[in-house]
Short mmCIF file of C-alpha atoms and ligand atoms in Angstrom, two decimals:
data_model
loop_
_atom_site.label_atom_id
_atom_site.label_comp_id
_atom_site.label_asym_id
_atom_site.label_seq_id
_atom_site.Cartn_x
_atom_site.Cartn_y
_atom_site.Cartn_z
CA MET A 1 78.34 140.72 74.06
CA ASN A 2 78.89 137.35 72.43
CA ILE A 3 82.43 136.09 72.94
CA LEU A 4 84.31 133.30 71.16
CA LEU A 5 87.16 131.63 73.06
CA LEU A 6 89.54 129.31 71.19
CA GLY A 7 91.27 126.32 72.79
CA SER A 8 90.53 123.25 74.88
CA GLY A 9 92.85 123.09 77.89
CA GLY A 10 92.79 123.96 81.57
CA ARG A 11 93.86 127.46 80.61
CA GLU A 12 90.73 127.85 78.49
CA HIS A 13 88.44 126.48 81.21
CA ALA A 14 89.92 129.08 83.58
CA PHE A 15 89.37 131.81 80.94
CA ALA A 16 85.78 130.64 80.44
CA TRP A 17 85.13 130.50 84.20
CA LYS A 18 86.32 134.09 84.54
CA ILE A 19 84.57 135.39 81.40
CA VAL A 20 81.10 134.10 82.38
CA GLN A 21 81.38 135.88 85.74
CA SER A 22 81.40 139.22 83.93
CA PRO A 23 78.13 141.12 83.38
CA LEU A 24 79.55 142.12 79.98
CA CYS A 25 79.29 138.54 78.69
CA ALA A 26 75.93 137.67 77.14
CA LYS A 27 76.98 134.37 75.58
CA LEU A 28 80.28 132.51 75.55
CA PHE A 29 81.24 129.99 72.86
CA VAL A 30 84.33 127.80 73.22
CA ALA A 31 85.92 126.13 70.20
CA PRO A 32 86.49 123.26 70.67
CA GLY A 33 86.45 123.34 74.52
CA ASN A 34 86.30 120.38 76.91
CA ALA A 35 83.76 118.78 79.27
CA GLY A 36 84.36 121.56 81.82
CA THR A 37 83.74 124.46 79.43
CA ALA A 38 80.60 122.67 78.17
CA ASP A 39 79.10 123.08 81.67
CA ILE A 40 79.44 126.87 81.73
CA ALA A 41 79.47 127.86 78.05
CA GLU A 42 78.55 126.44 74.64
CA ASN A 43 81.17 124.24 73.05
CA VAL A 44 81.48 124.48 69.27
CA ALA A 45 83.09 121.65 67.27
CA ILE A 46 85.59 123.85 65.42
CA ALA A 47 89.35 123.42 65.67
CA ALA A 48 91.25 126.50 66.90
CA THR A 49 93.24 126.42 63.63
CA ASP A 50 90.25 126.20 61.23
CA PHE A 51 90.37 129.86 60.17
CA LYS A 52 87.50 129.67 57.64
CA ALA A 53 85.12 127.96 60.06
CA ILE A 54 86.01 130.48 62.78
CA HIS A 55 85.32 133.37 60.40
CA GLN A 56 81.95 131.86 59.42
CA PHE A 57 81.03 131.27 63.05
CA ILE A 58 81.83 134.87 64.04
CA LEU A 59 79.42 136.09 61.36
CA SER A 60 76.63 133.58 61.99
CA HIS A 61 76.68 134.07 65.78
CA SER A 62 77.32 137.85 65.99
CA VAL A 63 80.56 137.37 67.90
CA GLU A 64 81.98 140.70 69.08
CA LEU A 65 85.19 139.59 70.81
CA VAL A 66 87.58 136.73 70.00
CA VAL A 67 89.98 135.39 72.63
CA VAL A 68 92.75 133.04 71.50
CA GLY A 69 94.10 130.65 74.15
CA PRO A 70 96.89 128.59 72.49
CA GLU A 71 99.83 129.75 70.35
CA GLU A 72 99.27 127.58 67.29
CA PRO A 73 96.51 129.61 65.60
CA LEU A 74 98.46 132.80 66.36
CA VAL A 75 101.71 131.52 64.88
CA LYS A 76 99.70 130.35 61.83
CA GLY A 77 98.29 133.86 61.35
CA LEU A 78 94.68 133.74 62.57
CA VAL A 79 94.63 137.41 63.58
CA ASP A 80 95.96 138.58 60.20
CA TYR A 81 93.44 136.32 58.45
CA LEU A 82 90.41 137.67 60.35
CA HIS A 83 91.59 141.24 59.98
CA SER A 84 92.04 140.76 56.22
CA GLN A 85 88.39 139.72 55.77
CA PRO A 86 86.05 142.69 55.21
CA GLU A 87 83.36 141.49 57.66
CA THR A 88 85.79 140.89 60.53
CA ASN A 89 88.50 143.46 59.83
CA LYS A 90 87.66 145.50 62.93
CA ILE A 91 86.73 142.77 65.38
CA PRO A 92 88.66 142.98 68.67
CA ILE A 93 90.89 139.94 69.09
CA VAL A 94 92.95 139.01 72.13
CA GLY A 95 96.04 137.52 70.53
CA PRO A 96 98.93 139.02 68.52
CA SER A 97 99.47 139.24 64.77
CA GLN A 98 101.54 136.54 63.06
CA LEU A 99 104.64 138.73 63.28
CA GLY A 100 104.01 139.26 67.01
CA ALA A 101 103.52 135.52 67.48
CA THR A 102 106.96 134.95 65.94
CA LEU A 103 108.32 135.95 69.37
CA GLU A 104 107.25 132.43 70.37
CA GLY A 105 107.34 130.77 66.93
CA SER A 106 111.05 131.45 66.32
CA LYS A 107 113.64 131.46 69.10
CA ASP A 108 116.15 133.13 66.76
CA PHE A 109 113.67 135.95 65.99
CA SER A 110 112.94 136.47 69.69
CA LYS A 111 116.66 136.51 70.64
CA ARG A 112 117.37 139.09 67.93
CA PHE A 113 114.40 141.16 69.19
CA MET A 114 115.81 141.04 72.74
CA LEU A 115 119.27 142.12 71.59
CA ARG A 116 117.90 145.02 69.50
CA ASN A 117 115.89 146.23 72.49
CA GLN A 118 118.48 145.63 75.23
CA VAL A 119 116.37 143.02 77.03
CA PRO A 120 118.69 140.93 79.28
CA THR A 121 119.01 137.35 78.02
CA ALA A 122 121.60 134.57 77.77
CA ALA A 123 124.43 134.94 75.21
CA TYR A 124 123.79 132.86 72.05
CA GLU A 125 124.56 132.07 68.40
CA THR A 126 122.23 130.63 65.76
CA PHE A 127 123.28 127.93 63.25
CA THR A 128 121.72 126.30 60.16
CA ALA A 129 122.69 122.98 58.51
CA GLU A 130 125.10 124.83 56.17
CA GLN A 131 126.87 126.22 59.25
CA ILE A 132 127.27 122.88 61.03
CA GLU A 133 131.10 123.11 61.13
CA GLU A 134 130.94 126.61 62.63
CA GLY A 135 128.35 125.38 65.12
CA LEU A 136 130.53 122.47 66.25
CA ALA A 137 133.53 124.79 66.56
CA TYR A 138 131.45 127.27 68.57
CA LEU A 139 130.46 124.50 71.01
CA GLU A 140 134.18 123.84 71.65
CA THR A 141 134.57 127.40 72.93
CA GLN A 142 131.58 127.35 75.33
CA SER A 143 131.33 126.30 78.95
CA LEU A 144 129.08 123.47 80.11
CA PRO A 145 126.24 122.76 80.49
CA ILE A 146 125.12 124.32 77.20
CA VAL A 147 121.57 124.79 75.91
CA LEU A 148 120.44 123.82 72.38
CA LYS A 149 117.07 125.08 71.20
CA ALA A 150 115.15 124.18 68.07
CA ASP A 151 114.22 127.51 66.47
CA GLY A 152 110.57 126.65 65.75
CA LEU A 153 107.63 125.25 67.73
CA ALA A 154 108.39 121.71 68.92
CA ALA A 155 105.51 121.02 71.32
CA GLY A 156 107.65 122.01 74.32
CA LYS A 157 110.30 119.39 73.53
CA GLY A 158 112.76 121.44 71.50
CA VAL A 159 115.12 122.48 74.30
CA LEU A 160 118.10 120.28 75.22
CA ILE A 161 120.39 120.99 78.15
CA CYS A 162 123.65 119.20 77.35
CA GLN A 163 126.04 118.30 80.15
CA THR A 164 128.99 117.20 77.99
CA LEU A 165 130.62 118.49 74.81
CA GLU A 166 130.07 115.09 73.14
CA GLU A 167 126.35 115.19 73.89
CA ALA A 168 126.10 118.79 72.64
CA LYS A 169 127.89 117.99 69.37
CA GLU A 170 125.80 114.87 68.79
CA SER A 171 122.57 116.75 69.51
CA LEU A 172 123.51 119.66 67.24
CA LYS A 173 124.13 117.20 64.39
CA GLU A 174 120.85 115.38 65.03
CA MET A 175 118.90 118.62 65.11
CA LEU A 176 120.45 120.25 62.04
CA LEU A 177 121.30 117.26 59.84
CA GLU A 178 118.71 114.65 60.83
CA ALA A 179 115.74 116.97 61.54
CA LYS A 180 115.37 115.67 65.11
CA PHE A 181 112.47 118.11 65.63
CA GLY A 182 111.43 118.22 61.96
CA ASP A 183 111.39 121.67 60.38
CA ALA A 184 111.54 123.27 63.83
CA SER A 185 115.22 122.34 64.14
CA SER A 186 116.34 123.53 60.68
CA LYS A 187 117.84 126.37 62.74
CA VAL A 188 119.29 125.89 66.22
CA VAL A 189 119.94 128.50 68.88
CA VAL A 190 122.97 127.58 71.02
CA GLU A 191 122.69 129.39 74.30
CA GLU A 192 124.57 129.96 77.54
CA PHE A 193 123.12 128.03 80.51
CA LEU A 194 121.63 130.28 83.17
CA THR A 195 121.52 129.24 86.82
CA GLY A 196 118.89 130.60 89.16
CA ILE A 197 115.20 130.29 89.99
CA GLU A 198 112.65 130.31 87.20
CA LEU A 199 109.55 132.46 87.19
CA SER A 200 106.64 133.12 84.81
CA VAL A 201 105.63 136.76 84.37
CA PHE A 202 102.43 137.64 82.50
CA VAL A 203 101.83 140.93 80.75
CA ALA A 204 98.55 142.02 79.18
CA THR A 205 99.21 144.53 76.41
CA ASP A 206 97.41 146.37 73.62
CA GLY A 207 100.76 147.12 72.02
CA LYS A 208 101.16 150.49 73.75
CA SER A 209 100.04 150.15 77.37
CA TYR A 210 100.54 147.15 79.58
CA LYS A 211 99.35 145.66 82.86
CA ILE A 212 101.49 143.17 84.76
CA LEU A 213 99.34 140.28 86.00
CA PRO A 214 100.25 138.18 89.06
CA GLU A 215 103.47 136.18 88.57
CA ALA A 216 103.57 132.40 89.01
CA LYS A 217 105.96 129.50 89.38
CA ASP A 218 105.43 126.42 87.24
CA TYR A 219 106.43 122.81 88.01
CA LYS A 220 107.55 121.33 84.70
CA ARG A 221 108.86 117.85 85.52
CA ILE A 222 106.67 114.79 85.94
CA GLY A 223 108.37 113.55 89.13
CA GLU A 224 108.51 114.89 92.66
CA GLY A 225 111.60 116.93 93.51
CA ASP A 226 111.68 118.13 89.86
CA THR A 227 112.81 114.81 88.42
CA GLY A 228 111.93 112.88 85.27
CA LEU A 229 110.62 114.07 81.92
CA ASN A 230 109.40 117.54 81.07
CA THR A 231 105.64 118.02 80.85
CA GLY A 232 103.32 120.86 79.91
CA GLY A 233 103.27 121.71 83.63
CA MET A 234 102.24 119.77 86.74
CA GLY A 235 101.33 122.63 89.03
CA ALA A 236 101.64 126.34 89.70
CA VAL A 237 101.84 128.74 92.61
CA SER A 238 101.04 132.47 92.75
CA PRO A 239 102.32 134.78 94.23
CA VAL A 240 105.97 133.75 94.24
CA ILE A 241 107.99 134.63 97.32
CA PHE A 242 111.35 135.16 95.57
CA ALA A 243 109.71 137.63 93.18
CA ASP A 244 109.61 140.40 95.76
CA LYS A 245 108.80 144.05 95.02
CA ALA A 246 112.41 144.98 94.26
CA PHE A 247 112.83 142.09 91.80
CA MET A 248 109.49 142.77 90.08
CA LYS A 249 110.48 146.44 89.73
CA LYS A 250 113.62 145.30 87.90
CA VAL A 251 111.51 143.02 85.71
CA GLU A 252 109.28 145.95 84.80
CA GLU A 253 112.10 148.40 84.10
CA LEU A 254 114.62 146.07 82.44
CA VAL A 255 112.32 143.60 80.68
CA VAL A 256 108.68 144.69 80.33
CA LYS A 257 109.20 148.35 79.35
CA PRO A 258 111.88 147.70 76.68
CA THR A 259 109.82 144.79 75.32
CA ILE A 260 106.62 146.82 74.92
CA SER A 261 108.42 149.87 73.52
CA GLY A 262 110.33 147.53 71.17
CA LEU A 263 107.04 146.15 69.83
CA GLU A 264 105.76 149.67 69.24
CA LYS A 265 109.00 150.93 67.69
CA GLU A 266 109.25 147.92 65.37
CA LYS A 267 105.55 148.21 64.44
CA ILE A 268 104.82 144.69 65.62
CA ASP A 269 101.06 144.51 66.22
CA PHE A 270 100.64 142.83 69.59
CA LYS A 271 97.29 142.84 71.36
CA GLY A 272 97.30 139.93 73.74
CA PHE A 273 99.11 138.24 76.57
CA LEU A 274 102.87 138.09 76.66
CA PHE A 275 104.23 135.35 78.92
CA ILE A 276 107.84 136.01 79.85
CA GLY A 277 109.82 133.02 81.10
CA LEU A 278 112.50 134.50 83.36
CA MET A 279 115.49 133.35 85.32
CA ASN A 280 116.16 135.15 88.60
CA LYS A 281 119.96 134.96 88.61
CA ASP A 282 121.29 136.43 91.84
CA GLY A 283 118.44 138.93 91.90
CA GLU A 284 118.78 139.95 88.24
CA PRO A 285 116.16 139.00 85.62
CA PHE A 286 117.17 137.25 82.38
CA VAL A 287 114.61 136.31 79.73
CA ILE A 288 114.59 132.61 78.86
CA GLU A 289 111.77 132.88 76.38
CA TYR A 290 108.70 134.78 75.29
CA ASN A 291 105.37 133.05 74.77
CA VAL A 292 102.54 134.90 73.09
CA ARG A 293 99.74 133.50 75.25
CA MET A 294 99.03 132.72 78.88
CA GLY A 295 100.76 129.73 80.51
CA ASP A 296 99.07 126.49 81.40
CA PRO A 297 98.73 125.65 84.34
CA GLU A 298 99.85 129.15 85.48
CA THR A 299 96.58 130.68 84.21
CA GLU A 300 94.61 128.48 86.60
CA ALA A 301 96.54 130.07 89.51
CA VAL A 302 96.74 133.61 88.12
CA LEU A 303 93.14 134.26 86.99
CA PRO A 304 91.44 133.46 90.32
CA ARG A 305 93.57 136.26 91.85
CA ILE A 306 92.24 138.91 89.45
CA GLU A 307 89.43 140.80 91.18
CA SER A 308 88.62 143.40 88.50
CA ASP A 309 86.31 142.57 85.57
CA PHE A 310 88.05 140.12 83.25
CA VAL A 311 86.04 140.88 80.10
CA GLU A 312 86.88 144.57 80.56
CA LEU A 313 90.54 143.55 80.62
CA LEU A 314 90.12 141.48 77.44
CA LEU A 315 88.30 144.36 75.72
CA GLY A 316 91.00 146.79 76.80
CA ILE A 317 93.57 144.55 75.12
CA GLY A 318 91.52 143.93 71.96
CA THR A 319 90.38 147.52 71.43
CA GLY A 320 93.61 149.30 72.37
CA THR A 321 92.16 150.97 75.50
CA LEU A 322 94.08 149.05 78.16
CA GLU A 323 95.51 152.23 79.68
CA ASP A 324 92.11 153.02 81.26
CA TYR A 325 91.74 149.60 82.90
CA ASP A 326 92.04 149.40 86.67
CA LEU A 327 93.62 146.01 87.42
CA ARG A 328 92.91 144.80 90.94
CA ILE A 329 94.67 141.75 92.36
CA SER A 330 93.74 139.73 95.42
CA SER A 331 96.45 139.18 98.04
CA GLN A 332 95.32 135.54 98.44
CA TYR A 333 97.51 132.61 97.49
CA ALA A 334 96.48 130.34 94.64
CA THR A 335 98.03 126.93 94.12
CA THR A 336 97.24 124.65 91.22
CA VAL A 337 97.75 120.88 91.22
CA VAL A 338 97.49 119.13 87.84
CA MET A 339 96.14 115.57 87.72
CA VAL A 340 97.35 113.59 84.71
CA SER A 341 96.67 110.27 83.01
CA GLY A 342 98.97 107.50 84.28
CA GLY A 343 101.91 107.18 81.86
CA TYR A 344 101.92 110.85 80.77
CA PRO A 345 104.09 112.44 79.29
CA GLY A 346 104.62 109.05 77.61
CA SER A 347 101.71 106.99 76.29
CA TYR A 348 98.60 106.56 78.42
CA GLU A 349 95.13 105.01 78.31
CA LYS A 350 92.08 107.19 77.75
CA GLY A 351 88.39 106.79 78.48
CA PHE A 352 88.35 106.08 82.24
CA PRO A 353 85.32 107.64 84.00
CA ILE A 354 86.29 110.36 86.47
CA SER A 355 84.54 110.78 89.83
CA PHE A 356 84.19 114.25 91.29
CA PRO A 357 83.30 115.53 94.79
CA GLU A 358 79.90 117.15 95.39
CA SER A 359 81.53 120.35 96.59
CA SER A 360 85.05 121.77 96.46
CA GLN A 361 85.61 124.16 99.34
CA ASN A 362 88.01 127.05 98.73
CA SER A 363 89.04 125.47 95.46
CA VAL A 364 88.07 125.43 91.80
CA ILE A 365 88.16 122.37 89.55
CA PHE A 366 89.30 123.18 86.01
CA HIS A 367 89.08 120.58 83.25
CA ALA A 368 91.85 120.09 80.69
CA GLY A 369 91.83 116.79 78.73
CA THR A 370 88.28 115.68 79.56
CA ALA A 371 85.35 114.65 77.37
CA ARG A 372 81.96 112.96 77.74
CA ASN A 373 81.62 109.36 76.52
CA SER A 374 78.54 107.82 74.90
CA SER A 375 77.05 107.16 78.37
CA ASN A 376 77.50 110.87 79.17
CA GLU A 377 80.21 110.13 81.76
CA ILE A 378 83.18 112.49 82.02
CA VAL A 379 86.34 110.59 81.06
CA ASN A 380 90.07 111.31 80.70
CA GLN A 381 90.84 112.21 77.10
CA GLY A 382 94.29 113.83 77.26
CA GLY A 383 97.57 113.75 79.23
CA ARG A 384 96.78 116.59 81.58
CA VAL A 385 93.20 115.99 82.71
CA ILE A 386 92.22 118.16 85.69
CA ALA A 387 93.76 121.22 87.33
CA VAL A 388 92.58 122.00 90.86
CA THR A 389 93.29 125.47 92.22
CA GLY A 390 93.17 125.96 95.98
CA LEU A 391 92.83 129.43 97.49
CA GLY A 392 93.86 130.63 100.93
CA ASP A 393 95.26 133.50 102.96
CA THR A 394 98.53 131.63 103.30
CA LEU A 395 100.40 129.27 100.98
CA ASP A 396 99.77 126.43 103.46
CA GLU A 397 96.04 127.06 103.41
CA ALA A 398 95.91 127.25 99.64
CA LEU A 399 97.81 123.98 99.31
CA GLU A 400 95.56 122.30 101.83
CA SER A 401 92.46 123.40 99.89
CA ALA A 402 93.90 122.18 96.59
CA PHE A 403 95.06 118.79 97.86
CA SER A 404 91.87 118.19 99.81
CA THR A 405 89.86 118.51 96.58
CA VAL A 406 92.42 116.54 94.54
CA GLY A 407 92.00 113.73 97.09
CA LYS A 408 88.30 113.52 96.19
CA ILE A 409 88.82 113.28 92.42
CA SER A 410 89.75 109.92 90.98
CA TRP A 411 89.96 107.73 87.91
CA ASN A 412 91.95 104.67 86.98
CA LYS A 413 95.73 105.38 86.98
CA ALA A 414 95.41 109.11 87.81
CA TYR A 415 98.67 110.71 88.96
CA PHE A 416 99.67 114.05 90.51
CA ARG A 417 102.70 115.54 92.25
CA LYS A 418 102.31 115.84 96.01
CA ASP A 419 105.20 118.31 96.37
CA ILE A 420 103.72 121.34 94.55
CA GLY A 421 104.63 124.47 96.54
CA GLN A 422 106.93 122.65 98.99
CA ASP A 423 110.09 124.35 97.65
CA ILE A 424 108.49 127.76 98.19
CA LEU A 425 107.30 126.83 101.67
CA LYS A 426 110.91 125.94 102.49
CA LEU A 427 112.16 129.30 101.19
CA MET A 428 109.59 131.04 103.40
CA ASN A 429 110.65 129.26 106.59
P1 AMP B 1 111.53 126.47 76.75
O1 AMP B 1 111.05 125.37 75.85
O2 AMP B 1 112.19 127.61 76.05
O3 AMP B 1 110.47 126.85 77.76
O4 AMP B 1 112.68 125.83 77.66
C1 AMP B 1 112.38 124.77 78.48
C2 AMP B 1 113.09 124.90 79.78
O5 AMP B 1 114.50 124.78 79.58
C3 AMP B 1 112.94 126.26 80.44
O6 AMP B 1 111.74 126.38 81.12
C4 AMP B 1 114.14 126.25 81.37
O7 AMP B 1 113.86 125.48 82.52
C5 AMP B 1 115.18 125.53 80.55
N1 AMP B 1 116.04 126.51 79.88
C6 AMP B 1 115.85 127.08 78.68
N2 AMP B 1 116.85 127.93 78.39
C7 AMP B 1 117.71 127.90 79.42
C8 AMP B 1 118.94 128.56 79.72
N3 AMP B 1 119.50 129.40 78.87
N4 AMP B 1 119.53 128.26 80.90
C9 AMP B 1 118.96 127.39 81.77
N5 AMP B 1 117.82 126.75 81.54
C10 AMP B 1 117.19 126.99 80.39
N1 LIG B 2 103.44 126.09 81.70
C1 LIG B 2 104.27 126.49 80.65
C2 LIG B 2 103.61 126.86 79.42
O1 LIG B 2 102.42 127.11 79.36
O2 LIG B 2 104.28 126.95 78.40
#
């Protein structure tokens, strides 16, 4: 079948890499893609949010399956749009409806969903500009630190962890009264701070059945030892040692099952990937957030561990037949190291040619922000540029494979964290 994949990051290169390995894929198109997807599929110059152009392309290229990588088109209603057009109203799409995507698009909506369905999460209250006085008074009654979250999408920047009451009050005013995060902070969720170890859990669902994919740990900060500014993610490890069988059983019973049955009960159409950000607090899972897509760079560590046919999985999701899918996971370790442009997550220079090794033993090189220049050289084009995933029978081996390949990739001012996986190695010893 012809498949259309939307997006342009490392996550999408990993999706593409996995999709083209399947005998079910005749032709893969990626819109808009990057220099890595161009090598294994056909890039199409259409933005992932250009609904009309996507619809046209599906018709003109006999696309039979659409896979949506990022959240933006989902939150903007791509699935509802395609399903409202007569020619595409039955096409299988991996990605939830606009209402389903609200689980990521509105923190207040997702907190209310969790409460209605008894999913464990931090205590919270939501405030609007009209309720600023109540909000400030509420802060006085809470312990510190306290978490303030812009309700809407804020490019990963909308969460503030405030250490003092003064800082919390000031931030609440800036968010509600001065639109610190634009429209996204017209509502603010004020939430209890959870202590523990964070974990990303990925669930494939067709809205009725579900399959739990390998879990992963993400490294969000730019600096080693988890210091400095937040980024999209600087690395990932899968499996995660502190997510043992007993903990994952609790996650399934207390979080995954009530979430999926809540979607069904509330008639929220959700065929896609649900990414559950969790805190392991003394062995108990608490949901920090839902995302309605796979994580990046977690996908680059999770997908190489899936042994069963990936297109069959995608079809199971899109056609509502996931129950019949036999998910097989490799016991290998996968570790992903993200290489970024110097200066990221602040401003950075683009257009430096990237040199690659001839071979990459026991590792896979995924492209994120790369493009070809007019001389056909591959250059850095975004903040996160390359994600290298190393594989091995042990975490040590996987890390060695990843870093050995990273050491052979270079461009002017490239940066990466050398401590990916070290915290987990320590926990293991
Ligand atoms: P989010 O944008 O929702 O992914 O939040 C960004 C990060 O803030 C999360 O990955 C956590 O590390 C942290 N965070 C969010 N909510 C809480 C909370 N209630 N307690 C502790 N940390 C949190
Ligand atoms: N790595 C975190 C995310 O994809 O949101």
